[in-house]
Coordinates of C-alpha atoms and ligand atoms in Angstrom, one line a residue:
M1 CA -14.3 15.3 -39.2
L2 CA -11.0 16.5 -40.5
I3 CA -11.6 20.0 -39.2
R4 CA -12.3 18.5 -35.7
C5 CA -9.1 16.5 -35.8
V6 CA -7.1 19.6 -36.8
Q7 CA -8.6 21.5 -33.9
L8 CA -7.9 18.8 -31.4
L9 CA -4.3 18.5 -32.6
A10 CA -3.9 22.3 -32.3
A11 CA -5.3 22.3 -28.8
M12 CA -2.9 19.4 -27.9
V13 CA 0.1 21.3 -29.3
T14 CA -0.8 24.4 -27.2
L15 CA -1.4 22.3 -24.0
T16 CA 1.7 20.2 -24.2
K17 CA 3.9 23.3 -24.9
S18 CA 2.4 25.0 -21.9
I19 CA 3.2 22.1 -19.6
C20 CA 6.8 21.8 -21.0
W21 CA 6.4 18.4 -22.8
R22 CA 8.8 17.8 -25.6
T23 CA 7.7 16.2 -28.9
V24 CA 10.0 13.2 -29.4
V25 CA 8.3 11.6 -32.4
K26 CA 5.5 12.7 -34.7
S27 CA 4.6 10.1 -37.3
K28 CA 1.9 7.9 -38.9
D29 CA 1.8 4.2 -38.4
I30 CA 1.2 1.7 -41.2
N31 CA -2.6 2.3 -41.0
R32 CA -1.9 6.1 -41.5
I33 CA -3.0 6.7 -37.9
G34 CA -1.1 9.6 -36.4
V35 CA 1.2 9.0 -33.4
V36 CA 2.9 11.6 -31.2
I37 CA 5.2 10.7 -28.4
Y38 CA 5.8 13.3 -25.7
Q39 CA 8.5 13.5 -23.0
K40 CA 8.2 15.3 -19.7
P41 CA 11.3 17.4 -18.8
T42 CA 13.9 16.2 -16.4
S43 CA 14.6 19.6 -14.8
N44 CA 12.3 22.4 -13.6
S45 CA 13.8 25.3 -15.7
C46 CA 11.2 25.2 -18.4
Y47 CA 8.3 25.6 -15.9
T48 CA 9.8 28.7 -14.2
E49 CA 10.7 30.3 -17.6
R50 CA 7.2 30.2 -19.0
K51 CA 5.8 33.6 -20.0
N52 CA 2.3 32.7 -18.8
N53 CA 1.9 30.8 -15.6
E54 CA -0.9 28.7 -17.2
P55 CA -1.7 26.1 -16.1
P56 CA -0.3 27.5 -12.8
L57 CA 2.3 25.7 -10.7
C58 CA 0.8 24.1 -7.5
S59 CA 1.3 26.3 -4.5
G60 CA 2.8 24.9 -1.2
S61 CA 2.0 21.4 -0.1
N62 CA -1.2 20.6 -2.0
G63 CA 0.6 18.1 -4.2
H64 CA 1.5 15.8 -1.4
S65 CA -1.8 14.7 0.0
P66 CA -2.1 11.1 -1.2
W67 CA -5.6 10.3 -0.3
Y68 CA -9.1 11.4 -1.5
T69 CA -7.7 14.5 -3.1
P70 CA -9.9 15.9 -5.9
L71 CA -8.1 16.2 -9.3
D72 CA -6.3 19.6 -9.6
S73 CA -5.3 21.4 -12.7
C74 CA -2.1 22.9 -11.4
L75 CA 1.4 21.5 -12.2
L76 CA 3.4 19.8 -9.5
L77 CA 7.2 20.4 -9.8
P78 CA 9.2 17.2 -9.6
A79 CA 11.2 17.0 -6.4
L80 CA 14.9 17.5 -7.0
S81 CA 17.7 16.0 -5.1
K82 CA 20.2 18.3 -3.2
S83 CA 22.5 18.4 -6.3
G84 CA 19.6 19.8 -8.3
A85 CA 19.2 16.8 -10.5
G86 CA 16.1 14.6 -10.7
N87 CA 15.8 11.9 -8.0
S88 CA 18.7 9.5 -8.2
W89 CA 18.2 5.8 -8.7
P90 CA 17.8 4.0 -5.4
I91 CA 20.5 1.8 -3.9
S92 CA 20.5 -1.6 -5.6
W93 CA 18.6 -4.7 -4.4
P94 CA 18.8 -6.4 -1.9
E95 CA 20.8 -3.8 0.0
R96 CA 18.0 -1.3 -0.1
L97 CA 15.6 -3.7 1.7
N98 CA 17.0 -2.8 5.1
I99 CA 18.1 0.8 4.5
R100 CA 15.9 3.8 5.2
S101 CA 16.7 6.0 2.2
S102 CA 17.2 9.6 3.3
T103 CA 15.1 10.9 0.4
S104 CA 12.2 8.6 1.0
S105 CA 10.3 10.7 3.5
E106 CA 10.0 14.5 3.6
N107 CA 8.7 14.2 7.2
S108 CA 11.3 15.2 9.7
S109 CA 9.4 14.1 12.8
T110 CA 11.3 11.7 15.1
W111 CA 8.7 9.0 14.3
F112 CA 10.3 8.7 10.9
S113 CA 13.9 8.7 12.3
Q114 CA 16.6 6.2 11.4
E115 CA 16.5 4.9 15.0
N116 CA 12.8 4.1 14.8
F117 CA 13.2 2.4 11.4
D118 CA 16.1 0.3 12.7
S119 CA 14.3 -0.8 15.9
D120 CA 11.2 -1.6 13.8
T121 CA 13.3 -3.8 11.5
K122 CA 14.8 -5.6 14.5
N123 CA 11.4 -6.0 16.2
W124 CA 9.9 -7.7 13.2
N125 CA 12.9 -9.9 12.5
G126 CA 12.6 -11.2 16.1
L127 CA 8.8 -11.6 16.1
I128 CA 8.8 -13.5 12.8
S129 CA 11.6 -15.9 13.7
E130 CA 10.7 -16.5 17.3
V131 CA 6.9 -16.2 17.4
Y132 CA 5.1 -16.1 14.0
S133 CA 7.1 -19.0 12.4
S134 CA 7.5 -21.2 15.4
E135 CA 4.5 -20.7 17.7
F136 CA 1.5 -20.1 15.4
A137 CA -0.5 -22.9 13.9
V138 CA 0.1 -21.5 10.4
N139 CA 1.4 -23.7 7.6
W140 CA 3.9 -21.2 6.2
S141 CA 5.0 -23.5 3.3
S142 CA 1.5 -23.4 1.9
I143 CA 1.3 -19.5 1.8
R144 CA 1.7 -17.7 -1.5
N145 CA 0.4 -14.3 -0.7
V146 CA 0.0 -12.1 2.4
M147 CA -1.5 -8.8 3.1
D148 CA -0.2 -6.6 5.9
M149 CA -3.2 -4.4 6.8
N150 CA -1.2 -1.8 8.8
A151 CA 2.3 -2.1 7.2
G152 CA 4.2 0.8 8.9
F153 CA 7.7 0.8 7.6
G154 CA 7.1 -2.6 5.9
G155 CA 9.2 -4.5 8.5
F156 CA 6.8 -7.4 8.6
A157 CA 7.2 -7.9 4.8
A158 CA 10.9 -7.4 4.9
S159 CA 11.3 -10.2 7.6
L160 CA 9.5 -12.7 5.2
I161 CA 11.7 -11.9 2.2
D162 CA 13.5 -15.3 2.1
R163 CA 10.2 -17.1 1.8
P164 CA 8.5 -17.9 -1.6
L165 CA 5.6 -15.5 -1.0
W166 CA 4.8 -11.9 -1.7
V167 CA 3.3 -9.3 0.7
M168 CA 0.9 -6.5 -0.2
N169 CA 1.7 -3.7 2.3
V170 CA -1.3 -1.5 3.1
V171 CA -0.8 1.9 4.7
P172 CA -4.0 3.1 6.3
F173 CA -4.7 6.7 5.2
D174 CA -4.8 8.0 8.8
Q175 CA -1.5 6.4 9.9
P176 CA 1.9 8.0 9.3
D177 CA 2.7 8.1 5.6
T178 CA 5.3 5.4 5.2
L179 CA 4.5 4.3 1.7
P180 CA 7.5 6.2 0.2
I181 CA 9.7 4.2 2.6
I182 CA 8.1 0.9 1.6
F183 CA 8.6 1.5 -2.1
N184 CA 12.2 2.6 -1.5
R185 CA 12.8 -0.7 0.2
G186 CA 11.8 -2.4 -3.0
L187 CA 8.4 -3.6 -1.6
I188 CA 4.9 -2.9 -2.9
G189 CA 2.0 -1.2 -1.2
V190 CA -1.1 0.9 -1.3
Y191 CA -3.0 3.4 0.8
H192 CA -6.4 2.3 2.1
D193 CA -9.2 3.1 4.6
W194 CA -10.2 -0.2 6.2
C195 CA -13.6 1.2 7.0
E196 CA -14.2 0.9 3.2
S197 CA -14.0 -2.2 1.1
F198 CA -10.6 -3.1 -0.4
N199 CA -10.5 -3.1 -4.2
T200 CA -9.2 -6.7 -4.6
Y201 CA -11.8 -8.6 -6.5
P202 CA -11.2 -11.4 -7.6
R203 CA -7.8 -11.9 -5.8
T204 CA -7.9 -13.6 -2.4
Y205 CA -5.1 -14.0 0.2
D206 CA -3.6 -16.8 2.2
L207 CA -2.8 -14.7 5.2
L208 CA -4.1 -11.4 6.5
H209 CA -2.1 -9.6 9.2
M210 CA -3.2 -6.6 11.3
S211 CA -1.0 -5.1 13.9
Y212 CA -2.4 -2.4 16.3
L213 CA -5.0 -0.9 14.0
L214 CA -8.3 -2.2 15.3
Q215 CA -8.8 0.4 18.0
S216 CA -8.6 3.4 15.7
L217 CA -10.9 1.6 13.2
A218 CA -13.4 0.7 15.8
N219 CA -13.8 4.4 16.5
R220 CA -15.1 5.0 13.0
C221 CA -16.8 1.7 11.9
D222 CA -18.2 -1.5 13.2
I223 CA -15.8 -4.4 14.1
I224 CA -18.3 -6.8 12.4
E225 CA -17.9 -4.9 9.1
I226 CA -14.2 -5.1 9.4
A227 CA -14.4 -8.9 10.1
A228 CA -16.7 -9.4 7.2
E229 CA -14.2 -7.6 4.9
I230 CA -11.4 -9.8 6.2
D231 CA -13.5 -12.9 5.6
R232 CA -14.3 -11.8 2.1
I233 CA -10.6 -11.4 1.2
L234 CA -9.4 -14.6 2.9
R235 CA -9.4 -18.0 1.2
P236 CA -11.2 -20.8 3.1
G237 CA -8.7 -22.8 5.2
R238 CA -6.4 -19.8 5.5
W239 CA -5.3 -17.5 8.3
F240 CA -5.9 -14.1 9.9
V241 CA -3.3 -13.0 12.5
L242 CA -4.2 -10.0 14.8
Q243 CA -1.7 -8.4 17.1
D244 CA -3.5 -6.0 19.5
N245 CA -4.3 -5.4 23.2
I246 CA -6.3 -8.2 24.9
G247 CA -9.6 -6.2 24.8
M248 CA -9.5 -5.9 21.1
I249 CA -8.3 -9.5 20.7
R250 CA -11.3 -10.8 22.7
K251 CA -13.8 -8.7 20.7
M252 CA -12.4 -9.9 17.3
D253 CA -12.2 -13.5 18.7
R254 CA -15.9 -13.5 19.4
V255 CA -16.9 -12.3 16.0
L256 CA -14.6 -14.7 14.2
R257 CA -15.8 -17.7 16.2
S258 CA -19.4 -16.8 15.3
L259 CA -18.2 -17.2 11.6
H260 CA -16.9 -20.7 12.6
Y261 CA -13.2 -19.7 12.5
K262 CA -10.8 -21.9 14.6
T263 CA -9.1 -19.4 16.9
A264 CA -6.2 -19.3 19.4
I265 CA -5.1 -16.4 21.6
M266 CA -1.3 -16.4 22.2
R267 CA 0.8 -14.4 24.7
R268 CA -2.2 -12.1 25.4
Q269 CA -1.4 -10.1 22.3
F270 CA -1.9 -12.4 19.3
L271 CA -5.1 -13.9 17.8
V272 CA -4.5 -16.6 15.2
A273 CA -7.6 -17.5 13.3
R274 CA -8.2 -20.0 10.6
K275 CA -11.2 -19.6 8.2
S276 CA -13.3 -22.7 7.7
F277 CA -15.4 -23.8 4.7
W278 CA -18.6 -22.9 6.7
R279 CA -21.0 -20.4 5.1
P280 CA -24.2 -19.0 6.5
D281 CA -27.2 -21.1 5.5
S282 CA -28.5 -19.2 2.5
T283 CA -31.9 -21.0 2.4
G284 CA -33.0 -19.1 5.5
S285 CA -34.2 -22.3 7.2
Ligands
NAG1 C1 1.7 -27.6 4.6 O1 1.5 -27.2 3.3 C2 2.2 -28.0 2.4 C3 2.1 -27.3 1.0 O2 0.7 -27.1 0.7 C4 1.7 -29.4 2.4 O3 2.4 -30.2 1.5 C5 1.8 -29.9 3.9 O4 1.2 -31.2 3.9 C6 1.1 -29.0 4.8 N1 1.4 -29.4 6.2 C7 0.5 -29.6 7.1 C8 1.0 -30.0 8.5 O5 -0.7 -29.5 6.9
NAG2 C1 4.9 13.9 10.1 O1 4.4 12.7 10.7 C2 3.7 12.8 11.9 C3 3.4 11.4 12.5 O2 2.7 10.7 11.6 C4 2.5 13.6 11.6 O3 1.7 13.8 12.8 C5 2.8 15.0 11.0 O4 1.6 15.7 10.6 C6 3.7 14.8 9.8 N1 4.2 16.0 9.3 C7 4.1 16.3 8.0 C8 4.7 17.7 7.6 O5 3.7 15.6 7.1

């Protein structure tokens, strides 16, 4: 047993040295159980000065794929800011909510531009105050949590910031990778594929929101499966809001009405649906 521990410790010392971790504390607690605290370096110099490139540094872009990537044994160098230091602390809250941080996306395509971000912010502020809050039969003061199923830059969540609720922002894995921008705004979020079940058990939501995602989902999975997943996550008596083209709205409306939701189509681009307490008859009669 003792020999095994010594071997393990020796292997740990070799490994942590090779990945540039510094030993900060090596001690025993009051039960004489050994404790070691390691610290990862703040600059990249140690990695590049290693005699053996083992484990190797990751090559090229393979560290940046955020979805369904198998575990890799290479080391990813921390991204450094232009000054060469580690990433600086973001602008303080709440200013950062409406600022698109320049370091928050490495993607230089115009889709990610400041102009697009600003017009998205403006668009959601307008929609929330003029349509969602005033025209929909949704009791906002009873809503504690919301999930935006296709969050984009997080503009929907940002427009709800003054309300006493929180929003889970979901970035579908095949949409532009905006999660770094969402986190830099001080919001929370995850990646997901809505053709698979969402890992939320046992949490349920008061409002689910999906904006222009259904078409791309319907190419890969059945709209009934998506509706069943929405129904699973939603509390009874609570709301699902869909923004989409009228064809998609009508398809989803049919499915939700068959589940005894109360639905309304507004402005030919919104479906507001309220889940009832109805459940299918499980006796089979
Ligand atoms: C809206 O929700 C609040 C809080 O749950 C409740 O007190 C109020 O009666 C509700 N309003 C309507 C019109 O249902
Ligand atoms: C940048 O974003 C666009 C739009 O989502 C995408 O098509 C492109 O592949 C991205 N480029 C990189 C380098 O990630």
